[in-house]
Amino acid sequence: MTYPRPPFNNPAADTIIRSSDGIDYRVRSGIVAEASPIFSDMFEIPLPDHSDVLDSQDFMDGKPVVAVQEDSVTLDRLLRLCYPTADPILPELQDVRTVLAAALKYEMEESVALMKEALLGFVDTQPLAVWATACELRLEAEAKIAARVLAGADIPIDAPPELQNVTAGAYYRLVKFHRAGGVVGEGFKFCEPDPEDVPEPKSALSRIKSITYQPRPFADIVCRSADGQDYQTHKIILSTASPLLRDRIHALAAHSSSSELPVLLLDIPGNPLGMLLEICYPVEHDLGALSIHDTLVAISCARRLDMKVPFTLLMDSATVSSAEIAEPLATYLLASRLGLSELVKEVLDFLCMDPYTYGCIPEMEFSPALPYHRLLVTRRASTAIVSEITSTLGKSRITTTRGTSDRAANAGCSGSGAAAGMPLGGDPWLRKILERTAEELQSPKQDDHQCLPDMHETLQESLDRKVWCGTCEENLRIVFQIDKLQADVSQALYDNNAKLGALHI
């Protein structure tokens, strides 16, 4: 058996605090109560009479036992901050985080102040991890200090594990803070969404078909969603669909005495809940008609409710069609959260160059920040690649050699460019298309499915404009440059997407 180190093994102590891993810390309750009003209240809870027994769940050696959720390492460090002993040495950021979280939980004012100072001790070397830790613990002041350190350079490429504990919404606000150079309003917060960042909802007319619940006779239970929608359904259907719901129905029946239908409260939004309940019934459903976004939302809810058959059916239908995804960022975040690596790879092609331009969509507030961070970092690299490619094919590179021009002139070129006194560098119409293509490929809202202009149409129009002649190879070279520009950018983006997709395998 493991015993605590002094001073928490003193038999003269009047109370025992038991860690989650079963280590008993003998403390003087007055010291701990002064440091924590929460512990003070816990010590005052009346306990059963122990006059006849020395040891039980509530007593040991005649002393009251208070059980806590913290493990022995965290509890030892926390108590040393309360006692008149040397403060614990916390070499790692994760060590500080666990003790700080416990100090906040027990409202230990002095310990919280000490741990906040220790947290900021890592801000110069691990600013992103410090920011994420502060956001997880809802410490806005410390999060802002870390964000100001990050504002001095690009957000680090390498993602600390702490990002998994904060939302993509908080990370979006970090990017907003970063792009503003730290110049934000007084009310700016990382842990709470700003209504101005939420994009306008798309018209309901643009949504793909959904599956709605169809009421059926002889219902014997009501499923109530998180937003108050009621669905009258059948216990046998729910019990067959989910062992979790079966157990909850049994527990509900044991405490129900009303003649009205029992109500099963489910922490699931109304629309996906209705869809799942409908899928539970043995009738044919066109799951392929659902949008990929709605399918993933339903999959997530089915997993939470342990609905095995609906989950399997929806997973089988979760594929990206050739049609454009209406909500690519939401789909990416949901697919990442569900671990659907193949779907993540497919969705990447539908995401624009700068995902920040989508705004802070609702799904970001319950999705982890790590996939969003990886997406932004990968797209940042893609932007640099596209910029490099387009810069080498921009205006400065559209030139022709003097020899080629002389040959065309000497040959009596009959193309429209020569007849009109075409300037060096090819036909102005083609040059304009090349320049416009370069600009569009650098647009933050560009995605891999916006491949303009269409090369067949461009070639046909060039023939209609009588651009070509036997010696106008420079014009043809520009057309090939346009085609190569798009091909190079598409290949570069594909390669970069593959790197991000590999992280989800």
Coordinates of C-alpha atoms in Angstrom, one line a residue:
M1 CA 0.0 0.0 0.0
T2 CA 1.2 3.5 -0.8
Y3 CA 1.4 6.1 2.0
P4 CA 1.5 9.9 1.6
R5 CA 4.6 11.8 2.4
P6 CA 4.9 14.1 5.4
P7 CA 3.1 16.1 6.6
F8 CA 0.1 14.2 5.4
N9 CA 0.8 11.0 7.4
N10 CA 0.5 12.7 10.8
P11 CA -1.7 10.7 13.2
A12 CA -2.6 13.9 15.0
A13 CA -4.6 15.1 12.0
D14 CA -8.3 15.3 12.5
T15 CA -9.6 14.6 8.9
I16 CA -8.7 12.2 6.1
I17 CA -8.9 13.3 2.4
R18 CA -9.0 10.2 0.2
S19 CA -7.7 10.5 -3.4
S20 CA -9.3 8.8 -6.4
D21 CA -6.6 6.1 -6.4
G22 CA -7.2 5.3 -2.7
I23 CA -4.4 7.2 -0.9
D24 CA -5.4 8.7 2.4
Y25 CA -4.1 12.2 3.3
R26 CA -4.3 13.0 7.0
V27 CA -4.9 16.8 7.3
R28 CA -5.8 19.4 9.8
S29 CA -9.2 20.5 8.6
G30 CA -8.7 24.0 9.9
I31 CA -5.8 24.7 7.5
V32 CA -7.6 23.3 4.4
A33 CA -10.9 25.0 5.3
E34 CA -9.1 28.4 5.5
A35 CA -7.7 27.8 2.0
S36 CA -10.9 26.5 0.4
P37 CA -14.6 27.4 1.1
I38 CA -15.6 24.2 -0.8
F39 CA -13.6 22.0 1.5
S40 CA -14.9 24.0 4.5
D41 CA -18.5 23.2 3.4
M42 CA -17.6 19.5 2.9
F43 CA -16.1 19.2 6.4
E44 CA -19.4 20.5 7.8
I45 CA -21.6 17.8 6.2
P46 CA -23.0 15.7 9.0
L47 CA -21.8 12.1 9.0
P48 CA -23.4 9.0 10.5
D49 CA -22.6 8.1 14.2
H50 CA -19.3 6.3 14.4
S51 CA -19.3 5.5 18.1
D52 CA -19.5 1.7 17.4
V53 CA -17.1 1.4 14.5
L54 CA -13.7 2.8 13.9
D55 CA -13.4 2.1 10.2
S56 CA -16.0 2.4 7.5
Q57 CA -16.5 4.2 4.2
D58 CA -17.0 7.5 6.1
F59 CA -14.5 7.0 8.9
M60 CA -11.0 5.6 9.4
D61 CA -9.3 5.4 12.7
G62 CA -12.2 7.3 14.1
K63 CA -11.6 10.3 11.7
P64 CA -14.0 11.4 9.0
V65 CA -13.1 10.6 5.5
V66 CA -13.7 13.0 2.6
A67 CA -13.3 11.3 -0.9
V68 CA -12.3 13.5 -3.9
Q69 CA -12.0 12.9 -7.6
E70 CA -8.3 14.1 -7.9
D71 CA -5.6 11.4 -8.0
S72 CA -2.9 11.3 -5.3
V73 CA -0.2 13.2 -7.3
T74 CA -2.6 16.1 -7.9
L75 CA -4.0 16.1 -4.4
D76 CA -0.5 16.0 -2.8
R77 CA 0.6 19.1 -4.8
L78 CA -2.7 20.9 -4.1
L79 CA -2.5 20.3 -0.3
R80 CA 1.1 21.5 -0.2
L81 CA 0.0 24.8 -1.6
C82 CA -2.3 25.1 1.4
Y83 CA 0.2 24.0 4.1
P84 CA 3.1 26.0 5.4
T85 CA 5.5 23.8 3.5
A86 CA 7.6 24.3 0.4
D87 CA 5.5 24.6 -2.7
P88 CA 5.6 21.7 -5.1
I89 CA 7.9 21.7 -8.1
L90 CA 5.9 21.5 -11.3
P91 CA 8.3 20.9 -14.2
E92 CA 5.7 20.4 -17.0
L93 CA 2.8 22.5 -18.2
Q94 CA 0.5 19.5 -17.8
D95 CA 1.5 19.4 -14.1
V96 CA 0.5 23.0 -13.7
R97 CA -2.8 22.4 -15.6
T98 CA -4.0 19.6 -13.3
V99 CA -3.2 21.5 -10.1
L100 CA -4.7 24.7 -11.4
A101 CA -7.9 23.0 -12.4
A102 CA -8.2 21.5 -9.0
A103 CA -7.5 24.8 -7.3
L104 CA -10.2 26.5 -9.4
K105 CA -12.6 23.7 -8.6
Y106 CA -12.1 24.1 -4.8
E107 CA -12.0 27.9 -5.0
M108 CA -8.5 28.1 -3.5
E109 CA -7.8 31.8 -4.1
E110 CA -4.1 31.8 -3.2
S111 CA -3.4 28.5 -4.9
V112 CA -5.1 29.7 -8.1
A113 CA -2.9 32.9 -8.1
L114 CA 0.2 30.8 -7.7
M115 CA -0.8 28.4 -10.5
K116 CA -1.7 31.1 -12.9
E117 CA 1.7 32.6 -12.4
A118 CA 3.2 29.1 -13.0
L119 CA 1.1 28.7 -16.1
L120 CA 2.4 32.0 -17.6
G121 CA 5.9 30.8 -16.9
F122 CA 5.6 28.6 -20.0
V123 CA 4.1 31.4 -22.2
D124 CA 7.4 32.3 -24.0
T125 CA 8.2 28.7 -24.9
Q126 CA 4.8 27.2 -25.3
P127 CA 2.4 30.1 -26.1
L128 CA -0.2 28.0 -28.0
A129 CA -0.3 25.3 -25.3
V130 CA -0.7 28.0 -22.6
W131 CA -3.5 29.7 -24.6
A132 CA -5.3 26.3 -25.0
T133 CA -4.9 25.5 -21.3
A134 CA -6.2 29.0 -20.3
C135 CA -9.2 28.6 -22.6
E136 CA -10.0 25.1 -21.3
L137 CA -10.1 26.5 -17.8
R138 CA -11.9 29.7 -19.0
L139 CA -9.1 32.0 -17.9
E140 CA -9.6 34.9 -20.3
A141 CA -6.8 37.2 -19.0
E142 CA -4.2 34.4 -19.2
A143 CA -5.5 33.4 -22.7
K144 CA -5.1 37.0 -23.9
I145 CA -1.5 37.2 -22.6
A146 CA -0.6 34.0 -24.5
A147 CA -2.5 35.3 -27.6
R148 CA -0.4 38.5 -27.6
V149 CA 2.8 36.4 -27.6
L150 CA 1.4 34.4 -30.6
A151 CA 0.5 37.6 -32.4
G152 CA 4.2 38.4 -33.0
A153 CA 4.6 35.6 -35.5
D154 CA 2.8 32.9 -37.4
I155 CA 0.8 30.5 -35.2
P156 CA 3.0 27.4 -34.7
I157 CA 2.6 24.6 -37.2
D158 CA 3.1 21.8 -34.6
A159 CA -0.1 21.3 -32.6
P160 CA 0.2 20.8 -28.8
P161 CA -2.1 18.1 -27.3
E162 CA -3.9 20.8 -25.3
L163 CA -5.7 21.9 -28.5
Q164 CA -7.8 18.7 -28.2
N165 CA -9.4 20.2 -25.1
V166 CA -10.6 23.5 -26.6
T167 CA -13.2 24.1 -29.3
A168 CA -12.6 25.1 -32.9
G169 CA -14.7 28.1 -32.1
A170 CA -12.2 29.3 -29.5
Y171 CA -9.4 28.7 -32.0
Y172 CA -11.3 30.7 -34.7
R173 CA -11.3 33.6 -32.2
L174 CA -7.6 33.2 -31.7
V175 CA -7.1 33.4 -35.5
K176 CA -9.3 36.5 -35.5
F177 CA -7.2 38.0 -32.7
H178 CA -4.0 37.1 -34.5
R179 CA -5.1 38.6 -37.8
A180 CA -6.1 41.8 -36.0
G181 CA -2.6 42.1 -34.5
G182 CA -4.2 41.9 -31.1
V183 CA -6.3 45.0 -31.6
V184 CA -9.7 43.9 -30.5
G185 CA -12.6 45.4 -28.4
E186 CA -12.7 45.3 -24.7
G187 CA -15.4 42.8 -24.7
F188 CA -13.5 40.3 -26.8
K189 CA -13.5 36.8 -25.4
F190 CA -12.0 33.5 -26.6
C191 CA -14.3 31.2 -24.6
E192 CA -17.6 32.7 -25.8
P193 CA -18.8 33.1 -29.4
D194 CA -19.2 36.6 -30.9
P195 CA -22.6 36.9 -32.7
E196 CA -20.9 39.0 -35.4
D197 CA -18.8 36.0 -36.4
V198 CA -21.7 33.6 -37.0
P199 CA -22.5 33.5 -40.8
E200 CA -26.1 34.0 -42.0
P201 CA -27.9 30.7 -42.2
K202 CA -28.5 29.4 -45.7
S203 CA -32.0 29.5 -47.1
A204 CA -34.1 26.4 -46.3
L205 CA -34.9 26.1 -50.0
S206 CA -31.3 25.3 -50.7
R207 CA -31.2 22.4 -48.3
I208 CA -31.3 18.8 -49.6
K209 CA -34.2 16.5 -48.6
S210 CA -34.4 15.5 -45.0
I211 CA -36.1 12.6 -43.2
T212 CA -38.9 13.6 -40.8
Y213 CA -40.6 11.5 -38.1
Q214 CA -44.0 10.1 -39.0
P215 CA -46.3 9.6 -36.0
R216 CA -47.8 6.2 -35.6
P217 CA -50.7 4.9 -33.6
F218 CA -50.6 3.2 -30.2
A219 CA -47.5 5.1 -29.0
D220 CA -46.6 4.3 -25.4
I221 CA -43.7 6.7 -24.7
V222 CA -42.7 10.3 -25.6
C223 CA -39.1 11.2 -26.6
R224 CA -38.4 14.8 -25.8
S225 CA -35.5 16.5 -27.5
A226 CA -33.1 19.1 -26.0
D227 CA -35.0 21.9 -27.6
G228 CA -38.4 20.7 -26.4
Q229 CA -39.7 18.8 -29.4
D230 CA -41.9 15.8 -28.5
Y231 CA -42.0 12.5 -30.5
Q232 CA -44.6 9.9 -29.5
T233 CA -43.1 6.6 -30.3
H234 CA -42.9 3.0 -29.0
K235 CA -40.8 1.4 -26.2
I236 CA -40.3 -1.8 -28.2
I237 CA -38.8 0.1 -31.1
L238 CA -36.5 2.1 -28.9
S239 CA -35.4 -0.9 -26.8
T240 CA -34.6 -2.9 -29.9
A241 CA -32.6 0.0 -31.4
S242 CA -30.5 0.9 -28.4
P243 CA -29.5 -0.9 -25.2
L244 CA -28.9 2.5 -23.7
L245 CA -32.5 3.6 -24.3
R246 CA -33.7 0.2 -23.2
D247 CA -32.1 0.6 -19.8
R248 CA -33.4 4.2 -19.5
I249 CA -36.9 3.1 -20.3
H250 CA -36.8 0.4 -17.6
A251 CA -35.5 2.9 -15.1
L252 CA -38.3 5.3 -16.2
A253 CA -41.0 2.7 -15.7
A254 CA -39.8 2.0 -12.2
H255 CA -40.5 5.6 -11.1
S256 CA -43.6 6.3 -13.2
S257 CA -47.0 6.4 -11.6
S258 CA -48.9 8.8 -13.9
S259 CA -51.5 7.7 -16.3
E260 CA -50.0 9.9 -19.0
L261 CA -47.3 8.7 -21.4
P262 CA -43.9 8.6 -19.8
V263 CA -41.4 11.2 -21.1
L264 CA -37.8 10.2 -22.0
L265 CA -35.6 13.3 -21.9
L266 CA -32.8 13.1 -24.5
D267 CA -30.0 15.6 -24.9
I268 CA -30.3 15.6 -28.7
P269 CA -31.6 18.4 -30.9
G270 CA -35.0 17.9 -32.3
N271 CA -34.4 17.5 -36.0
P272 CA -31.7 14.8 -35.9
L273 CA -33.6 13.1 -33.1
G274 CA -36.8 12.9 -35.2
M275 CA -34.7 11.5 -38.1
L276 CA -33.1 8.8 -36.0
L277 CA -36.4 7.8 -34.5
E278 CA -37.9 7.4 -38.0
I279 CA -34.9 5.3 -39.2
C280 CA -35.5 3.0 -36.2
Y281 CA -38.8 1.8 -37.8
P282 CA -38.5 -1.1 -40.3
V283 CA -39.6 0.9 -43.4
E284 CA -37.5 1.9 -46.4
H285 CA -35.7 5.3 -46.2
D286 CA -33.8 7.1 -48.9
L287 CA -30.7 7.9 -46.8
G288 CA -28.8 8.8 -50.0
A289 CA -31.0 11.8 -50.4
L290 CA -29.7 13.4 -47.2
S291 CA -27.0 16.0 -47.3
I292 CA -23.7 14.8 -46.1
H293 CA -23.8 17.4 -43.3
D294 CA -27.2 16.1 -42.0
T295 CA -26.0 12.5 -42.3
L296 CA -22.9 13.3 -40.1
V297 CA -25.0 15.1 -37.5
A298 CA -27.3 12.1 -37.3
I299 CA -24.3 9.7 -37.0
S300 CA -22.9 11.7 -34.1
C301 CA -26.3 11.6 -32.3
A302 CA -26.8 7.9 -33.1
R303 CA -23.4 7.2 -31.5
R304 CA -24.4 9.1 -28.4
L305 CA -27.6 7.2 -28.1
D306 CA -26.0 3.9 -28.9
M307 CA -28.4 3.3 -31.8
K308 CA -26.6 0.6 -33.6
V309 CA -28.8 0.0 -36.6
P310 CA -29.3 3.7 -37.5
F311 CA -25.6 4.3 -37.0
T312 CA -24.6 1.5 -39.4
L313 CA -27.1 2.5 -42.0
L314 CA -26.1 6.2 -41.9
M315 CA -22.4 5.3 -41.9
D316 CA -22.9 3.3 -45.1
S317 CA -24.6 6.3 -46.7
A318 CA -21.9 8.8 -45.6
T319 CA -20.2 9.4 -48.9
V320 CA -19.4 12.6 -50.9
S321 CA -21.1 12.8 -54.2
S322 CA -19.7 14.6 -57.2
A323 CA -22.1 17.5 -56.4
E324 CA -20.7 20.3 -54.4
I325 CA -21.0 20.0 -50.6
A326 CA -23.2 22.8 -49.3
E327 CA -21.5 23.1 -45.9
P328 CA -17.9 21.8 -46.4
L329 CA -16.3 23.2 -43.2
A330 CA -19.1 21.7 -41.0
T331 CA -18.8 18.4 -42.8
Y332 CA -15.0 18.4 -42.4
L333 CA -15.3 19.1 -38.6
L334 CA -18.0 16.5 -38.1
A335 CA -16.1 13.9 -40.1
S336 CA -12.9 14.6 -38.2
R337 CA -14.7 14.3 -34.9
L338 CA -16.2 10.9 -36.0
G339 CA -12.9 9.6 -37.2
L340 CA -14.1 9.2 -40.8
S341 CA -10.6 9.6 -42.4
E342 CA -11.7 8.7 -45.9
L343 CA -14.5 11.2 -45.8
V344 CA -12.2 13.9 -44.5
K345 CA -9.9 13.4 -47.5
E346 CA -12.8 13.7 -49.9
V347 CA -14.2 16.9 -48.2
L348 CA -10.8 18.7 -48.4
D349 CA -11.4 19.2 -52.2
F350 CA -14.5 21.3 -51.4
L351 CA -12.9 23.6 -48.9
C352 CA -11.8 27.0 -50.0
M353 CA -8.2 28.2 -49.7
D354 CA -8.8 30.1 -46.5
P355 CA -11.3 28.3 -44.2
Y356 CA -11.4 31.4 -41.9
T357 CA -13.6 33.1 -44.5
Y358 CA -16.5 30.7 -43.6
G359 CA -16.8 32.5 -40.3
C360 CA -17.5 30.8 -36.9
I361 CA -20.2 28.3 -37.9
P362 CA -22.2 26.7 -35.0
E363 CA -20.5 23.3 -35.4
M364 CA -17.2 24.9 -34.3
E365 CA -18.5 25.4 -30.7
F366 CA -18.6 21.6 -30.1
S367 CA -15.8 20.4 -32.3
P368 CA -12.2 20.1 -31.0
A369 CA -9.7 22.7 -32.2
L370 CA -7.0 20.3 -33.4
P371 CA -8.6 19.4 -36.8
Y372 CA -9.3 23.1 -37.5
H373 CA -5.8 24.0 -36.6
R374 CA -4.4 21.3 -39.0
L375 CA -6.7 22.6 -41.7
L376 CA -5.6 26.2 -41.4
V377 CA -1.9 25.3 -41.2
T378 CA -2.2 23.1 -44.3
R379 CA -4.1 25.7 -46.2
R380 CA -1.5 28.3 -45.2
A381 CA 1.1 26.1 -46.8
S382 CA -1.2 25.7 -49.8
T383 CA -1.5 29.5 -50.1
A384 CA 2.3 29.9 -50.1
I385 CA 2.6 27.2 -52.8
V386 CA 0.0 28.8 -55.0
S387 CA 1.6 32.2 -54.5
E388 CA 4.9 30.9 -55.6
I389 CA 3.5 29.1 -58.6
T390 CA 1.4 32.0 -59.8
S391 CA 4.2 34.6 -59.2
T392 CA 6.5 32.7 -61.6
L393 CA 3.7 32.7 -64.3
G394 CA 2.4 36.2 -63.7
K395 CA 2.8 39.4 -65.8
S396 CA 6.6 39.6 -65.4
R397 CA 7.1 36.2 -67.0
I398 CA 4.8 36.7 -70.0
T399 CA 7.5 37.9 -72.4
T400 CA 8.6 36.8 -75.8
T401 CA 12.1 36.6 -77.2
R402 CA 13.2 39.1 -79.8
G403 CA 14.0 36.4 -82.2
T404 CA 10.5 34.9 -82.1
S405 CA 8.9 38.3 -82.7
D406 CA 11.3 39.0 -85.6
R407 CA 10.5 35.7 -87.2
A408 CA 6.8 36.3 -86.9
A409 CA 7.1 39.8 -88.4
N410 CA 9.4 38.6 -91.2
A411 CA 6.9 35.8 -92.0
G412 CA 4.1 38.3 -92.5
C413 CA 2.0 37.0 -89.6
S414 CA -1.7 37.2 -90.5
G415 CA -3.0 36.7 -87.0
S416 CA -5.2 39.4 -85.4
G417 CA -2.4 40.3 -83.0
A418 CA 0.1 41.0 -85.6
A419 CA -2.4 42.8 -87.8
A420 CA -3.3 45.1 -85.0
G421 CA 0.2 45.7 -83.9
M422 CA 0.2 43.1 -81.0
P423 CA 2.6 44.1 -78.2
L424 CA 5.4 41.8 -77.2
G425 CA 4.3 39.0 -74.9
G426 CA 1.4 37.5 -76.9
D427 CA -2.2 38.4 -77.6
P428 CA -3.7 40.9 -74.9
W429 CA -6.8 38.8 -74.6
L430 CA -4.9 35.7 -73.7
R431 CA -2.6 37.6 -71.3
K432 CA -5.7 39.0 -69.5
I433 CA -7.1 35.4 -69.1
L434 CA -3.7 34.3 -67.7
E435 CA -3.6 37.2 -65.2
R436 CA -7.2 36.7 -64.2
T437 CA -6.6 32.9 -63.6
A438 CA -3.6 33.7 -61.4
E439 CA -5.6 36.1 -59.4
E440 CA -8.5 33.7 -59.0
L441 CA -6.2 30.8 -57.9
Q442 CA -4.9 33.1 -55.1
S443 CA -8.3 34.0 -53.9
P444 CA -9.0 32.9 -50.2
K445 CA -12.4 31.6 -51.3
Q446 CA -10.9 29.5 -54.1
D447 CA -11.5 25.7 -53.9
D448 CA -10.3 22.8 -56.1
H449 CA -13.7 22.6 -57.9
Q450 CA -13.5 26.1 -59.3
C451 CA -11.3 25.4 -62.3
L452 CA -11.8 28.5 -64.6
P453 CA -11.4 29.2 -67.4
D454 CA -12.5 26.0 -69.2
M455 CA -9.6 25.2 -71.6
H456 CA -11.8 23.8 -74.4
E457 CA -13.9 27.0 -74.4
T458 CA -10.8 29.1 -74.3
L459 CA -9.2 27.4 -77.3
Q460 CA -12.5 27.6 -79.2
E461 CA -12.8 31.3 -78.5
S462 CA -9.2 31.9 -79.5
L463 CA -9.9 30.3 -82.9
D464 CA -13.0 32.5 -83.3
R465 CA -10.8 35.5 -82.5
K466 CA -8.3 34.3 -85.2
V467 CA -5.5 34.5 -82.8
W468 CA -3.4 31.8 -84.4
C469 CA -1.2 31.8 -87.4
G470 CA 1.7 29.6 -88.5
T471 CA 4.3 31.7 -86.5
C472 CA 2.3 32.7 -83.4
E473 CA 3.7 30.0 -81.2
E474 CA 4.0 32.5 -78.3
N475 CA 0.2 32.7 -78.1
L476 CA 0.0 28.9 -78.0
R477 CA 2.7 28.9 -75.3
I478 CA 0.5 31.2 -73.1
V479 CA -2.5 28.8 -73.5
F480 CA -0.3 26.0 -72.3
Q481 CA 0.9 28.2 -69.4
I482 CA -2.8 28.7 -68.4
D483 CA -3.3 24.9 -68.5
K484 CA -0.1 24.2 -66.7
L485 CA -0.8 26.8 -64.0
Q486 CA -4.1 25.2 -63.1
A487 CA -2.6 21.7 -63.2
D488 CA 0.4 22.6 -61.0
V489 CA -1.8 24.3 -58.4
S490 CA -4.3 21.4 -58.4
Q491 CA -1.5 18.9 -57.9
A492 CA 0.1 21.0 -55.2
L493 CA -3.2 21.3 -53.3
Y494 CA -3.8 17.6 -53.7
D495 CA -0.4 16.8 -52.3
N496 CA -0.9 19.2 -49.4
N497 CA -4.4 17.8 -48.7
A498 CA -2.9 14.3 -48.6
K499 CA -0.6 15.4 -45.8
L500 CA -3.6 16.6 -43.8
G501 CA -5.7 13.5 -44.6
A502 CA -2.9 11.3 -43.4
L503 CA -3.2 12.8 -40.0
H504 CA -6.7 11.5 -39.7
I505 CA -5.9 7.9 -40.5

